[in-house]
Short mmCIF file of C-alpha atoms (C1' of nucleotides) in Angstrom, two decimals:
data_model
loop_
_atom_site.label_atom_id
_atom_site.label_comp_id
_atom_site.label_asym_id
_atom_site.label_seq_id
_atom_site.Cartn_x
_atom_site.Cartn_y
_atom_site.Cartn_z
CA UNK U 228 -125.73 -20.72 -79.59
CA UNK U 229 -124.49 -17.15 -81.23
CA UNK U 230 -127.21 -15.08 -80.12
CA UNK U 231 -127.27 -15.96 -76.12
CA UNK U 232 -124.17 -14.42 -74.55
CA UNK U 233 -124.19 -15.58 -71.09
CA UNK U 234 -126.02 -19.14 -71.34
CA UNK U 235 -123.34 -21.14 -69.83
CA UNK U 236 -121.25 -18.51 -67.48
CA UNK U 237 -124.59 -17.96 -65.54
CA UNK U 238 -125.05 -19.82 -62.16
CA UNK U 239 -127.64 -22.53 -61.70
CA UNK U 240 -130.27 -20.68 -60.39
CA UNK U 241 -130.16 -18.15 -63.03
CA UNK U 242 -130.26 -20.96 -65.50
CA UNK U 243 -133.48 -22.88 -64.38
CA UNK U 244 -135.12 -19.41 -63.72
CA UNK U 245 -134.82 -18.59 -67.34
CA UNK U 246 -136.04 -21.87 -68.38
CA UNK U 247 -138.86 -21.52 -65.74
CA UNK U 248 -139.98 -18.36 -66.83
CA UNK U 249 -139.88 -19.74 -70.41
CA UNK U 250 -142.10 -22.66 -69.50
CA UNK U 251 -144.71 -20.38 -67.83
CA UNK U 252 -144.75 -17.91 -70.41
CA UNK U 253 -145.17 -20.90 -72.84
CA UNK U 254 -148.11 -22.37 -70.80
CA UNK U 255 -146.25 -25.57 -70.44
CA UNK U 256 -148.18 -25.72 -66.78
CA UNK U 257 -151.95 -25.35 -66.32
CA UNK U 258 -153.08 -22.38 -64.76
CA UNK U 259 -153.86 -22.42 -60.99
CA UNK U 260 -151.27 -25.52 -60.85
CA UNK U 261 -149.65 -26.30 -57.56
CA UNK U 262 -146.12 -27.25 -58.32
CA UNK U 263 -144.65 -29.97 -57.00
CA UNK U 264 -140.76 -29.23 -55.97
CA UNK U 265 -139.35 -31.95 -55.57
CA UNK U 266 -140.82 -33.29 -59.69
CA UNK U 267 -139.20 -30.38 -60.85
CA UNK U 268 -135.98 -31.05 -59.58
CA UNK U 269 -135.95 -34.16 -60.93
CA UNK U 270 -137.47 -32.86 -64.05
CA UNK U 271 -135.12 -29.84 -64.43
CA UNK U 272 -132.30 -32.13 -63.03
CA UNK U 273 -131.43 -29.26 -60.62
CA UNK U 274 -130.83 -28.97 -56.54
CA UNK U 275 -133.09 -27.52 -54.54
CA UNK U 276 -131.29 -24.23 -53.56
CA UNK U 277 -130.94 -23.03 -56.84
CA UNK U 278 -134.71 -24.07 -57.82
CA UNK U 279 -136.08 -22.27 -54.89
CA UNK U 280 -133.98 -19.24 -55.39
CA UNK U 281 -135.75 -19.36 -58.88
CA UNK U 282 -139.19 -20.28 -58.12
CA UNK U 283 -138.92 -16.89 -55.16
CA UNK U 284 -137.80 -14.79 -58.02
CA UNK U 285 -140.78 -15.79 -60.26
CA UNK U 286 -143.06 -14.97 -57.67
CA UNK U 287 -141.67 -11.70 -56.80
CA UNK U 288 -141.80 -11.04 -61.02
CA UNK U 289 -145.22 -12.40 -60.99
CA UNK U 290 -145.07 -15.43 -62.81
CA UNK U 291 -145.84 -17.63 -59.90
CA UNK U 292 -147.73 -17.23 -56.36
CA UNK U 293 -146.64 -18.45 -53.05
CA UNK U 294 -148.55 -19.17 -50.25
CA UNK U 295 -147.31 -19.05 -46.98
CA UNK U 296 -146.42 -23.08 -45.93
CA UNK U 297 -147.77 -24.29 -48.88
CA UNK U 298 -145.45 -23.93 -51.38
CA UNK U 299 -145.58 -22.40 -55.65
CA UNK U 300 -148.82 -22.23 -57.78
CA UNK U 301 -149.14 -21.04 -61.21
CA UNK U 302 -151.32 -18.08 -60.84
CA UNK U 303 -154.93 -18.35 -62.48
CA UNK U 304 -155.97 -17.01 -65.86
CA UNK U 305 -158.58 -15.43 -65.82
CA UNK U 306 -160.27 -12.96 -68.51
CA UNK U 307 -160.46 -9.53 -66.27
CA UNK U 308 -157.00 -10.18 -65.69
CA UNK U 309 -156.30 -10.02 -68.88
CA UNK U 310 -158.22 -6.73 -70.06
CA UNK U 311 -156.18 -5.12 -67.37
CA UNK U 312 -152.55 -6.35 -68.88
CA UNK U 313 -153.76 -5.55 -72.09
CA UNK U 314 -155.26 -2.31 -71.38
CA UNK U 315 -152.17 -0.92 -69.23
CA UNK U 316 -150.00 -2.97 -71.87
CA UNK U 317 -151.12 -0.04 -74.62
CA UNK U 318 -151.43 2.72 -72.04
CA UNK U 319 -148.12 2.54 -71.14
CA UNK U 320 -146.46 1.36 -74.57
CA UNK U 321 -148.03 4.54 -76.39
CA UNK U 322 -146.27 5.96 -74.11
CA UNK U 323 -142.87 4.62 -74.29
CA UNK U 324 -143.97 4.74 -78.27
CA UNK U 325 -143.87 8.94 -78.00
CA UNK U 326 -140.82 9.23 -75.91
CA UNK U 327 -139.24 7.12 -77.95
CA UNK U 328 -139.77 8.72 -80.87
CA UNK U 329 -139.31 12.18 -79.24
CA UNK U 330 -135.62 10.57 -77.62
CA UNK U 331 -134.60 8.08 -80.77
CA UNK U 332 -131.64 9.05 -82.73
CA UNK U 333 -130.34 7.09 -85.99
CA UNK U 334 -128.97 4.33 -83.98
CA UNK U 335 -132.19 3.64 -82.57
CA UNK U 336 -133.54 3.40 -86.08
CA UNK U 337 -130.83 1.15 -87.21
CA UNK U 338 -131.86 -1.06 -84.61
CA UNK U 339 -135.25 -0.69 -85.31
CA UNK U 340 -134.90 -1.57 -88.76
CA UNK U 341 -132.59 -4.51 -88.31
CA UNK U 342 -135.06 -5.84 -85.82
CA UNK U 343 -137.91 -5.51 -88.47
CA UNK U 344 -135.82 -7.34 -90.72
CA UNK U 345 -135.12 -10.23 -88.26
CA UNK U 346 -138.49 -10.67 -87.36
CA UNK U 347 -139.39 -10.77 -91.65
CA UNK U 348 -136.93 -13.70 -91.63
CA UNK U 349 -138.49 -15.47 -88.43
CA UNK U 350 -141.63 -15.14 -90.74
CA UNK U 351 -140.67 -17.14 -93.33
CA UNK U 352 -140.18 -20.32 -91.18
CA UNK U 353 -143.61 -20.60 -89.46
CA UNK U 354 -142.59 -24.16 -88.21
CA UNK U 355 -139.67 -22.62 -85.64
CA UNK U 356 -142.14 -21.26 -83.16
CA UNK U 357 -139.61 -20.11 -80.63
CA UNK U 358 -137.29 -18.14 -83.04
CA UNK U 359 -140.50 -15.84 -84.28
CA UNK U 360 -141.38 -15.21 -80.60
CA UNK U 361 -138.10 -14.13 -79.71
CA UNK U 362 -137.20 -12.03 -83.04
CA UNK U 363 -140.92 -10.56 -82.32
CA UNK U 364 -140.21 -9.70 -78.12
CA UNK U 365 -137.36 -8.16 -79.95
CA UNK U 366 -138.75 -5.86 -82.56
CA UNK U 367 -141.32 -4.49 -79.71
CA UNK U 368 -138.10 -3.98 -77.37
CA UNK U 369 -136.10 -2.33 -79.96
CA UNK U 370 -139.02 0.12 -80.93
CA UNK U 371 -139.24 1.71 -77.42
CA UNK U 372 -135.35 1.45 -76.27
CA UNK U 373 -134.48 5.44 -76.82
CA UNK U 374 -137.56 6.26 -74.39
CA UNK U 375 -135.17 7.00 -72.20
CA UNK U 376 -137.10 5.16 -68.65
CA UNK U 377 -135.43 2.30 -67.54
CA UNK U 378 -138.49 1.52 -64.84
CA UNK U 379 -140.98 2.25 -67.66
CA UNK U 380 -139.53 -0.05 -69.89
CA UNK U 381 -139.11 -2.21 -67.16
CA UNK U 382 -142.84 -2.14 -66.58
CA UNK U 383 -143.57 -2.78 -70.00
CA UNK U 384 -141.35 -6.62 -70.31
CA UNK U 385 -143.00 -7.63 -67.30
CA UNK U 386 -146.36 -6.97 -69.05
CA UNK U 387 -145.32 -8.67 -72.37
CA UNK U 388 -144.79 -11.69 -70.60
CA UNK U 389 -147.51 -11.70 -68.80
CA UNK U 390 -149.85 -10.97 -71.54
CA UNK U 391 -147.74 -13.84 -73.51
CA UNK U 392 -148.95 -16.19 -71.21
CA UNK U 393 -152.66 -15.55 -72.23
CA UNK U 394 -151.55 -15.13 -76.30
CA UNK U 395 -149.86 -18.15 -76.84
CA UNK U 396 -152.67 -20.31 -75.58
CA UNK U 397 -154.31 -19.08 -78.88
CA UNK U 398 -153.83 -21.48 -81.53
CA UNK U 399 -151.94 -20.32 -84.57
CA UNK U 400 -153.59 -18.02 -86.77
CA UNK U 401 -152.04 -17.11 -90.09
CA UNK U 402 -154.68 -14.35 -90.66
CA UNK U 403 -154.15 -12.67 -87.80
CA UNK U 404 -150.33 -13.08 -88.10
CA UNK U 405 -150.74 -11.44 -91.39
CA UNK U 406 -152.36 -8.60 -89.88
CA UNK U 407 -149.95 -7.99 -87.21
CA UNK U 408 -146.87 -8.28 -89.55
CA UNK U 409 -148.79 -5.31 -91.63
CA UNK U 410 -148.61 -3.21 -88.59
CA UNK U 411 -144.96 -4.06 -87.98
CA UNK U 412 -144.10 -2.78 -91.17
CA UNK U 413 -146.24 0.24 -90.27
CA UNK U 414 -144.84 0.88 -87.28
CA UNK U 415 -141.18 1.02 -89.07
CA UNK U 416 -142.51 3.83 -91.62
CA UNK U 417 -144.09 5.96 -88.86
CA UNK U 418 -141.11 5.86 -86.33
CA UNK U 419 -138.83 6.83 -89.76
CA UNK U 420 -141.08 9.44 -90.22
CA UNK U 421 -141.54 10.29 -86.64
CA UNK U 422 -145.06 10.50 -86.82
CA UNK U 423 -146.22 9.93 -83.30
CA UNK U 424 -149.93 10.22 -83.77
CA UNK U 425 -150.38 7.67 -86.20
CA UNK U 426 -147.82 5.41 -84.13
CA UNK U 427 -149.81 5.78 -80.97
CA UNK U 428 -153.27 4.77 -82.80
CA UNK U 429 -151.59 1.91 -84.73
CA UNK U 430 -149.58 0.41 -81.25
CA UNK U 431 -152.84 0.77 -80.02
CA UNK U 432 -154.79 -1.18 -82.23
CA UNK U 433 -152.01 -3.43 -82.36
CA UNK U 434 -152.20 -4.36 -79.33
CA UNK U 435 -155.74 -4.47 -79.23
CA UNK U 436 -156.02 -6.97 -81.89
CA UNK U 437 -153.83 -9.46 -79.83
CA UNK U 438 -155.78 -8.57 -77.30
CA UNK U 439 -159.26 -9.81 -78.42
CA UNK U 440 -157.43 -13.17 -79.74
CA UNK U 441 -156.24 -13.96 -77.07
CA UNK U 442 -159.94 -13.00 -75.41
CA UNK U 443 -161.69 -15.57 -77.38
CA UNK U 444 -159.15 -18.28 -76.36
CA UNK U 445 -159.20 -17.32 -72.71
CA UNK U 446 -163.46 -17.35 -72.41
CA UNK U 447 -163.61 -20.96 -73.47
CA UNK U 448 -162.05 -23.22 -70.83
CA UNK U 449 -164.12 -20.65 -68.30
CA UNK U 450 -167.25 -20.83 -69.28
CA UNK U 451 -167.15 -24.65 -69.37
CA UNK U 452 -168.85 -24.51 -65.90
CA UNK U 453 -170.30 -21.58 -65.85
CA UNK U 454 -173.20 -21.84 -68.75
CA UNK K 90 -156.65 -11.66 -35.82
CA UNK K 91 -157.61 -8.14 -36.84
CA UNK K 92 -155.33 -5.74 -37.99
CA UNK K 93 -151.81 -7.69 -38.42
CA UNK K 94 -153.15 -10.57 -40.08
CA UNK K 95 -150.11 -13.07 -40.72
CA UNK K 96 -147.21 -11.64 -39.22
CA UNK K 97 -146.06 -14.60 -36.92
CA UNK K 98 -147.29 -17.47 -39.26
CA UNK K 99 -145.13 -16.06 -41.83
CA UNK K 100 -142.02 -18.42 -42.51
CA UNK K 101 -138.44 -17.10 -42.19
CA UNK K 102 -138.11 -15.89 -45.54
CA UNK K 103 -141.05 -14.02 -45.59
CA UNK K 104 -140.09 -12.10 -42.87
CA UNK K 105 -136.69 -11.79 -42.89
CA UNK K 106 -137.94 -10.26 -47.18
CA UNK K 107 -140.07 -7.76 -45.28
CA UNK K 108 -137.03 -6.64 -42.69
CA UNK K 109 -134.87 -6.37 -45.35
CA UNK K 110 -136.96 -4.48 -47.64
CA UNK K 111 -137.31 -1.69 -45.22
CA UNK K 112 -133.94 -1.40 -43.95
CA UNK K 113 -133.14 -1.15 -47.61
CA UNK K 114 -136.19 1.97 -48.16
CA UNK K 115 -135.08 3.31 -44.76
CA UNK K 116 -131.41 3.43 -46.33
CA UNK K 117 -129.57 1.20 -43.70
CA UNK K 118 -127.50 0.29 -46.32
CA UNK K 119 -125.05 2.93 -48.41
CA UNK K 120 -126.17 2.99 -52.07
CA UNK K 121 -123.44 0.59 -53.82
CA UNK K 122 -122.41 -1.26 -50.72
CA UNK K 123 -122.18 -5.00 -51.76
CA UNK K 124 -123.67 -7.64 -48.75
CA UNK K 125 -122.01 -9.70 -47.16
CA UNK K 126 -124.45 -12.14 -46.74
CA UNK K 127 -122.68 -14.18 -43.91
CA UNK K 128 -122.75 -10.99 -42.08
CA UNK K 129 -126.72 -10.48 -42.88
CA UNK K 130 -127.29 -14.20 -41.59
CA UNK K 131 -125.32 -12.56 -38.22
CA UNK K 132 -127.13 -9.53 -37.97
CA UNK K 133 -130.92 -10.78 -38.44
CA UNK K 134 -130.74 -14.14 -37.12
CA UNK K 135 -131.59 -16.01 -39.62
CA UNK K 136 -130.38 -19.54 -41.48
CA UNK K 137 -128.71 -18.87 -45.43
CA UNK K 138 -131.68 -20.54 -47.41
CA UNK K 139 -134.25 -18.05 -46.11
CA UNK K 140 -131.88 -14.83 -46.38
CA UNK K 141 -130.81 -15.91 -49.96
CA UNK K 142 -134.25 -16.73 -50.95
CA UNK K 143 -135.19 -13.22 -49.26
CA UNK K 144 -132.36 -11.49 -51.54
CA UNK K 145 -133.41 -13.05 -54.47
CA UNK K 146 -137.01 -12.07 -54.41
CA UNK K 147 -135.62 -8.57 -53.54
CA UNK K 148 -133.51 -8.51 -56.61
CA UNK K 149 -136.41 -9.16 -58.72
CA UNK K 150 -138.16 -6.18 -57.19
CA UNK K 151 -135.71 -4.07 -57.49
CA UNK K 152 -134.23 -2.94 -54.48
CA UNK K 153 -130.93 -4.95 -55.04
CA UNK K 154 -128.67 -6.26 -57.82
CA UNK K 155 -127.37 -9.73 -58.23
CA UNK K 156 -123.88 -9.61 -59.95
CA UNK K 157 -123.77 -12.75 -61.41
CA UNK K 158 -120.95 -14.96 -59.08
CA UNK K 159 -120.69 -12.19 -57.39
CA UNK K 160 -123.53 -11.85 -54.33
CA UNK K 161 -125.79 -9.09 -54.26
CA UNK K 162 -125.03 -5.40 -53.63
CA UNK K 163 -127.79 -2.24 -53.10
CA UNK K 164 -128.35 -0.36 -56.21
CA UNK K 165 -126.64 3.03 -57.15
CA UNK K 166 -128.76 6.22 -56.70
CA UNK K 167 -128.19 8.63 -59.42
CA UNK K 168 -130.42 11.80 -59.84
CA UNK K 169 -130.61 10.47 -63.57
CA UNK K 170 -132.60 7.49 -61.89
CA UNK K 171 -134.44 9.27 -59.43
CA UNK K 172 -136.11 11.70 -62.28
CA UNK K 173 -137.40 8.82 -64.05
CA UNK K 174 -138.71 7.13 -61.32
CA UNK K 175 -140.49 10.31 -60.26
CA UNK K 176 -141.83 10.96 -63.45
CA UNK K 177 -143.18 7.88 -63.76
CA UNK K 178 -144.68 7.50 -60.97
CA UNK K 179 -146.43 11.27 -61.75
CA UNK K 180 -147.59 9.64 -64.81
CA UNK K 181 -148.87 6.37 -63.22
CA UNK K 182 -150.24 7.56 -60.38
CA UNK K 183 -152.22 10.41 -62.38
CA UNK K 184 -153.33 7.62 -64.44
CA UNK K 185 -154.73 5.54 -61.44
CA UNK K 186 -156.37 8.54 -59.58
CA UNK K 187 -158.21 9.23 -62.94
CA UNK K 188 -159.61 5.87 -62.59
CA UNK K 189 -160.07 5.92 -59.20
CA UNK K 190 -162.14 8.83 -59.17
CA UNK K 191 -164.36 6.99 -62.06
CA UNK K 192 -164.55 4.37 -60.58
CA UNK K 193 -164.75 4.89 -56.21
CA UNK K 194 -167.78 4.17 -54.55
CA UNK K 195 -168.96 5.51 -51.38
CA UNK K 196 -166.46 2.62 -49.62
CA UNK K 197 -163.89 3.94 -51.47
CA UNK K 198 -164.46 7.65 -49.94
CA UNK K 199 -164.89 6.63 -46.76
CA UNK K 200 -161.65 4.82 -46.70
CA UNK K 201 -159.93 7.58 -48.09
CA UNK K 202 -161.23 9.50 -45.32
CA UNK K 203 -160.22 7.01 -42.66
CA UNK K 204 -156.74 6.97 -43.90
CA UNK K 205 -156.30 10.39 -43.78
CA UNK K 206 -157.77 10.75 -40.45
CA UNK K 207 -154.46 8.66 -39.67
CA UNK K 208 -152.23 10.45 -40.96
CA UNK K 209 -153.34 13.71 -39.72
CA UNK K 210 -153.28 11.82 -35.71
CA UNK K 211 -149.58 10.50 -36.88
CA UNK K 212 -149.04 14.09 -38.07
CA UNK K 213 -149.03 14.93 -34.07
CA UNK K 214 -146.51 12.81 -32.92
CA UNK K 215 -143.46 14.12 -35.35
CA UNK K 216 -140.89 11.51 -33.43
CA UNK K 217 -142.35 8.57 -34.19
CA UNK K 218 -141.40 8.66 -37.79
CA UNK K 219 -142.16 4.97 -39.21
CA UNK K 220 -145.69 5.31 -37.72
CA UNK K 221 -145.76 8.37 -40.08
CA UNK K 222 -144.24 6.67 -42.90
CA UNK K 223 -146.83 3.94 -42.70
CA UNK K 224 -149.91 5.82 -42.45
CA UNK K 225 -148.61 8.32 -45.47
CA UNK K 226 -148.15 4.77 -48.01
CA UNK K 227 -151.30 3.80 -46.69
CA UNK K 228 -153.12 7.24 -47.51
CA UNK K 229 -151.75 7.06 -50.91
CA UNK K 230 -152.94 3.03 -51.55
CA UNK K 231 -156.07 4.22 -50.38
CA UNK K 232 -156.49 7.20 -52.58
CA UNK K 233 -155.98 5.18 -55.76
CA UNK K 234 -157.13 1.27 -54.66
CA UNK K 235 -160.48 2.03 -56.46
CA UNK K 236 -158.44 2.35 -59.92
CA UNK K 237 -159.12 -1.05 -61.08
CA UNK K 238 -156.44 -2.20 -62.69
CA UNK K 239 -154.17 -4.62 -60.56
CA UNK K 240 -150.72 -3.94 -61.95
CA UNK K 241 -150.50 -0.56 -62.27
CA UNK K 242 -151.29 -0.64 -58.57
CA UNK K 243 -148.81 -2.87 -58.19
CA UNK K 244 -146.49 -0.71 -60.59
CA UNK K 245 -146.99 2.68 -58.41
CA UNK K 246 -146.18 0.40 -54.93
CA UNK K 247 -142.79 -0.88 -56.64
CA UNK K 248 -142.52 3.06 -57.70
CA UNK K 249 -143.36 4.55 -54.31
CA UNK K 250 -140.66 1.79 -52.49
CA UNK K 251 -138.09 3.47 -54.98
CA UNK K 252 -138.60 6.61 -54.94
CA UNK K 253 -138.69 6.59 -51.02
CA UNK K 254 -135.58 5.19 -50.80
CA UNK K 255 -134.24 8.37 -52.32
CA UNK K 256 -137.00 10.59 -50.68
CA UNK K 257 -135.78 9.07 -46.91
CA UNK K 258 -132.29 10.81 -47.44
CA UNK K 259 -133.66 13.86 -46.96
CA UNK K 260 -133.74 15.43 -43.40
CA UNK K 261 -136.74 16.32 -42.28
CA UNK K 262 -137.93 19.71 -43.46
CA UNK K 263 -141.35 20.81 -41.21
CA UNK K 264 -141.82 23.31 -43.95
CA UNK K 265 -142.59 20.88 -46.82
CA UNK K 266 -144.35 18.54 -44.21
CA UNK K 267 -146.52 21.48 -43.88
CA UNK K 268 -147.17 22.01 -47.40
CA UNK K 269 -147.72 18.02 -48.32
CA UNK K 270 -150.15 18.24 -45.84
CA UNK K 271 -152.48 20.62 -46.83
CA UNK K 272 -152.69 18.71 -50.45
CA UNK K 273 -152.95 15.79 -48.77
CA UNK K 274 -156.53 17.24 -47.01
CA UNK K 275 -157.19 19.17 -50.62
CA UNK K 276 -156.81 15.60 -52.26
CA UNK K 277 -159.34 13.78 -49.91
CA UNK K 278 -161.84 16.81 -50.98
CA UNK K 279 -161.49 16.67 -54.94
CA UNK K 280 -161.73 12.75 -54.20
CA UNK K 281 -164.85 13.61 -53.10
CA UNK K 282 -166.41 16.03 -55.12
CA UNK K 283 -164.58 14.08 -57.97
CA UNK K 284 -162.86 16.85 -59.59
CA UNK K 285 -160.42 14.98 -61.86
CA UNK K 286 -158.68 17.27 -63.63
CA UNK K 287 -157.78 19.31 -60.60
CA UNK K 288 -156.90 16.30 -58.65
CA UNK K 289 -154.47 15.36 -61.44
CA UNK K 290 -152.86 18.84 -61.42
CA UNK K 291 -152.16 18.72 -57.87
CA UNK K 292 -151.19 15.12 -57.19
CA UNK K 293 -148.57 15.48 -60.04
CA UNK K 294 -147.83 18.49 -57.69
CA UNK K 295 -147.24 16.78 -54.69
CA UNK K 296 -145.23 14.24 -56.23
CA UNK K 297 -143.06 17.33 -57.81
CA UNK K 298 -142.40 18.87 -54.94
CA UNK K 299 -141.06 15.54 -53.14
CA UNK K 300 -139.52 14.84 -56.02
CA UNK K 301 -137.24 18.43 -55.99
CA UNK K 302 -136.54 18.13 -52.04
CA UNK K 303 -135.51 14.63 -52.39
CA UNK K 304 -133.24 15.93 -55.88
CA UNK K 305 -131.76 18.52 -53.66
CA UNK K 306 -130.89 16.32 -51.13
CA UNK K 307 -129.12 13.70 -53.94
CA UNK K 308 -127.04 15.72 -55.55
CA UNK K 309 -124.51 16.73 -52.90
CA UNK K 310 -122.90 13.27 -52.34
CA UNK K 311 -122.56 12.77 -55.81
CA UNK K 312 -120.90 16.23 -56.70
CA UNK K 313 -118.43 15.28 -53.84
CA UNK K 314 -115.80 14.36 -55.35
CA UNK K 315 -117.13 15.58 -59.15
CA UNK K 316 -116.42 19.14 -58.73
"C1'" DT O 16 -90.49 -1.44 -59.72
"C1'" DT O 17 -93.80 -3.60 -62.32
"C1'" DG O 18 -96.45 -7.39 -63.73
"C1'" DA O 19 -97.71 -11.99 -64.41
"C1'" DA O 20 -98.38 -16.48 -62.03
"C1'" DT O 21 -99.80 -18.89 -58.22
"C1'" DA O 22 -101.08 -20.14 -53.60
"C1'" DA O 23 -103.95 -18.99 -49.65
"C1'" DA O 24 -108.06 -17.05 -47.94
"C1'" DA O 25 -112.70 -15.54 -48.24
"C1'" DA O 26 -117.09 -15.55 -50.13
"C1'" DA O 27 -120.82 -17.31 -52.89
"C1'" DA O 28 -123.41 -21.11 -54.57
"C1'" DT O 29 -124.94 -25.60 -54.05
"C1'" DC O 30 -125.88 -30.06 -51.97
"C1'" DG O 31 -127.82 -33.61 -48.78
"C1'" DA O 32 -130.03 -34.23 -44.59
"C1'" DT O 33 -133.04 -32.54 -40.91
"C1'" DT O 34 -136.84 -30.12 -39.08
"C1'" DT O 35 -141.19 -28.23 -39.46
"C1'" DT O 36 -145.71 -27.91 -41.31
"C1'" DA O 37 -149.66 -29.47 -43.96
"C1'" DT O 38 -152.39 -33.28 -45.71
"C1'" DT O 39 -154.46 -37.73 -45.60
"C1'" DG O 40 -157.00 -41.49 -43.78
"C1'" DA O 41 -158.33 -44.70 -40.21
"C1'" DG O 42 -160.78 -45.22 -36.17
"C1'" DA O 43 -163.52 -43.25 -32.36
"C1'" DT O 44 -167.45 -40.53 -30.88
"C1'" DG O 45 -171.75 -38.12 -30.93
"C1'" DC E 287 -174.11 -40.93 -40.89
"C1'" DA E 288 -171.46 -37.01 -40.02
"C1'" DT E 289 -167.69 -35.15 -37.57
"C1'" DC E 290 -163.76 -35.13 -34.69
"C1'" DT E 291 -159.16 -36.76 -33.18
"C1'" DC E 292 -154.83 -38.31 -33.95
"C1'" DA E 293 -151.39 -40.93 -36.03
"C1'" DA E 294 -149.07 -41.71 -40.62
"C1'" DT E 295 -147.59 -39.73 -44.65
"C1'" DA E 296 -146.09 -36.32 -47.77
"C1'" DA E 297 -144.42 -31.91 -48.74
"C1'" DA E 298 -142.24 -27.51 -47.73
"C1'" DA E 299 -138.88 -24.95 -45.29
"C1'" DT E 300 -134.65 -24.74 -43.09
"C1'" DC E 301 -130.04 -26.07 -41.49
"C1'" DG E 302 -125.09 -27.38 -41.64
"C1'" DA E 303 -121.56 -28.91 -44.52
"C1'" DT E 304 -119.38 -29.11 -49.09
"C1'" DT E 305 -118.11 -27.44 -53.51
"C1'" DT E 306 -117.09 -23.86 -56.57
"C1'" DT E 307 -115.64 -19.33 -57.62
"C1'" DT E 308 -113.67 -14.94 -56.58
"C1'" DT E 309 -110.59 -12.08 -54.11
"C1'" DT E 310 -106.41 -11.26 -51.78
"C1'" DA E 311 -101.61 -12.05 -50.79
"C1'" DT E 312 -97.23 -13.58 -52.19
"C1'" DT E 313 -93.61 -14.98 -55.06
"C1'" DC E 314 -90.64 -14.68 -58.86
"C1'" DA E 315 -89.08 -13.07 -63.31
"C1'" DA E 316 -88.43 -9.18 -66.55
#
DNA sequence: TTGAATAAAAAAATCGATTTTATTGAGATG
DNA sequence: CATCTCAATAAAATCGATTTTTTTATTCAA
């Protein structure tokens, strides 16, 4: 571990939230899912303090519901819910995107750049999953750091997670992966150039393109009942 | 059960999340001061699993900071912090209202109405300040609830419970009451003749003019012992 | 006097057990 | 046959005690 400062300094609770939130984000539990406690301590092989004090912090992040004696459940999927995270998701990136570029000095396009260039390497093994994903959460993060709001960019992770949770139930798609690396590239020319216009158009579309993936993957398993 | 729907079935933490969180708005606690969470369990009455589970969901809302070995102490309020989260929440909330005013129905104006009607009867009794408080949130949820979209509602809430924290230091000043007010009663009429681009103007407005009383009122203690 | 090392105290985090609440299913009743 | 009651069971929430870590106080050497 090089790139994870803090993995092993960090208490218990901390620890199994990250993992939690991983395993959400992941879709390693169904959607609506009641979750039983007491399996995931055994599965997570922690006590129930610190799993508790994890599951309350999901729920208050919005990863997980709780209801009132009744314990955790993985909150429902369902397509309107979706539109909305993806529509606020480019609403309020273009606009991190412009302040950015309005705030960003070289360091920020150092960063921005060596981001880009991690996420190119991530590319070129498509079999390591995890390390694209991360490299990729980066580049985005990295792109609207010198906005200069902490609560906007706030706002913003807590969106990219949640619309994660819809995109990675797509299968892969090397097209579409192709497409989006495109627009990465893109993205790096404009915010060189400062061009905000063409940024905002292209985030947007970005976005929008994961968007209706992710769309067709999500109408399936509803409309199994429903036609 | 009408009004209060599940405030005695709640469970300990629930509750004991819900004190907390507005004693920490209400600024019970000095800005910086770490807990001492034996001394919470004292004070409220309650057992150490639901208080820490409490503090933890609070944490992940914001309105504390968990240092990691270290317990959890009440954020730092810097003016820096205090113009982002108003400008944000000018930007959000414009965005919302825009939306709201596309898409309210005649339920939406009528409870608009209703919760203004409250707040101008809680207007008359200027001692009873949390009934005040209450009705004013409530005006605002109401104003915007027809927006649509989920989590920016949710977004502008977490917002609003910042920026009040910041916005409750101020004494009261029957002045600006006076004047948030009357654009409170010219709000309810643009929401109903649907005048968007007014209503923008002066809701970014109100939240300006909160936004410079509360500023005035932050910068003293911090130029204490700067100057 | 300062500063490192260490012991004592305090506080946070965690554990295991208990209490409370919801769920299930068998038997009674209409 | 459906529905209701009430025990039995399972699960969630909470408590009290223990463990771990940090902070404070003290000692001793430079």
């Amino acid at each position: 571990m090089t790139a994870s400062p803090s993995a092993s300094s960090d208490m218990a609770s901390s620890r199994i939230f990250e993992t939690l939130k991983q395993d959400l984000i992941r879709g390693r539990f169904a959607a609506g899912e009641k979750l039983a406690i007491s399996a995931l301590k055994d599965h997570y092989r922690v006590g129930l303090s610190p799993l508790r004090e994890a599951l309350n912090r999901l729920a208050a992040y919005g990863l997980l519901e709780q209801v009132n004696q009744r314990g955790f459940r993985v909150p429902a999927m369902e397509l309107e819910e979706l539109d909305d995270i993806a529509g606020l998701r480019a609403q309020l990136e273009c606009m991190a995107l412009t302040q950015a570029f309005q705030a960003g000095d070289s360091e920020w396009e150092s960063q921005v750049l060596a981001a880009h260039h991690r996420l190119r390497r991530a590319d070129e093994h498509p079999e390591q999953v995890e390390e694209w994903e991360q490299a990729h959460l980066r580049f985005h993060r990295a792109l609207l750091a010198s906005c200069g709001s902490h609560w906007l960019l706030r706002f913003i992770e807590q969106l990219h997670d949640q619309f994660d949770r819809y995109r990675r139930l797509a299968p892969p798609n090397p097209a579409v992966r192709k497409a989006l690396d495109r627009q990465h590239g893109e993205l790096v020319e404009l915010a060189l150039s400062r061009d905000i216009r063409a940024a905002r158009a292209l985030l947007d579309d970005h976005i929008r393109l994961s968007h209706s993936v992710a769309r067709g993957c999500c109408e399936s398993p509803a409309s199994d009942d429903d036609t």
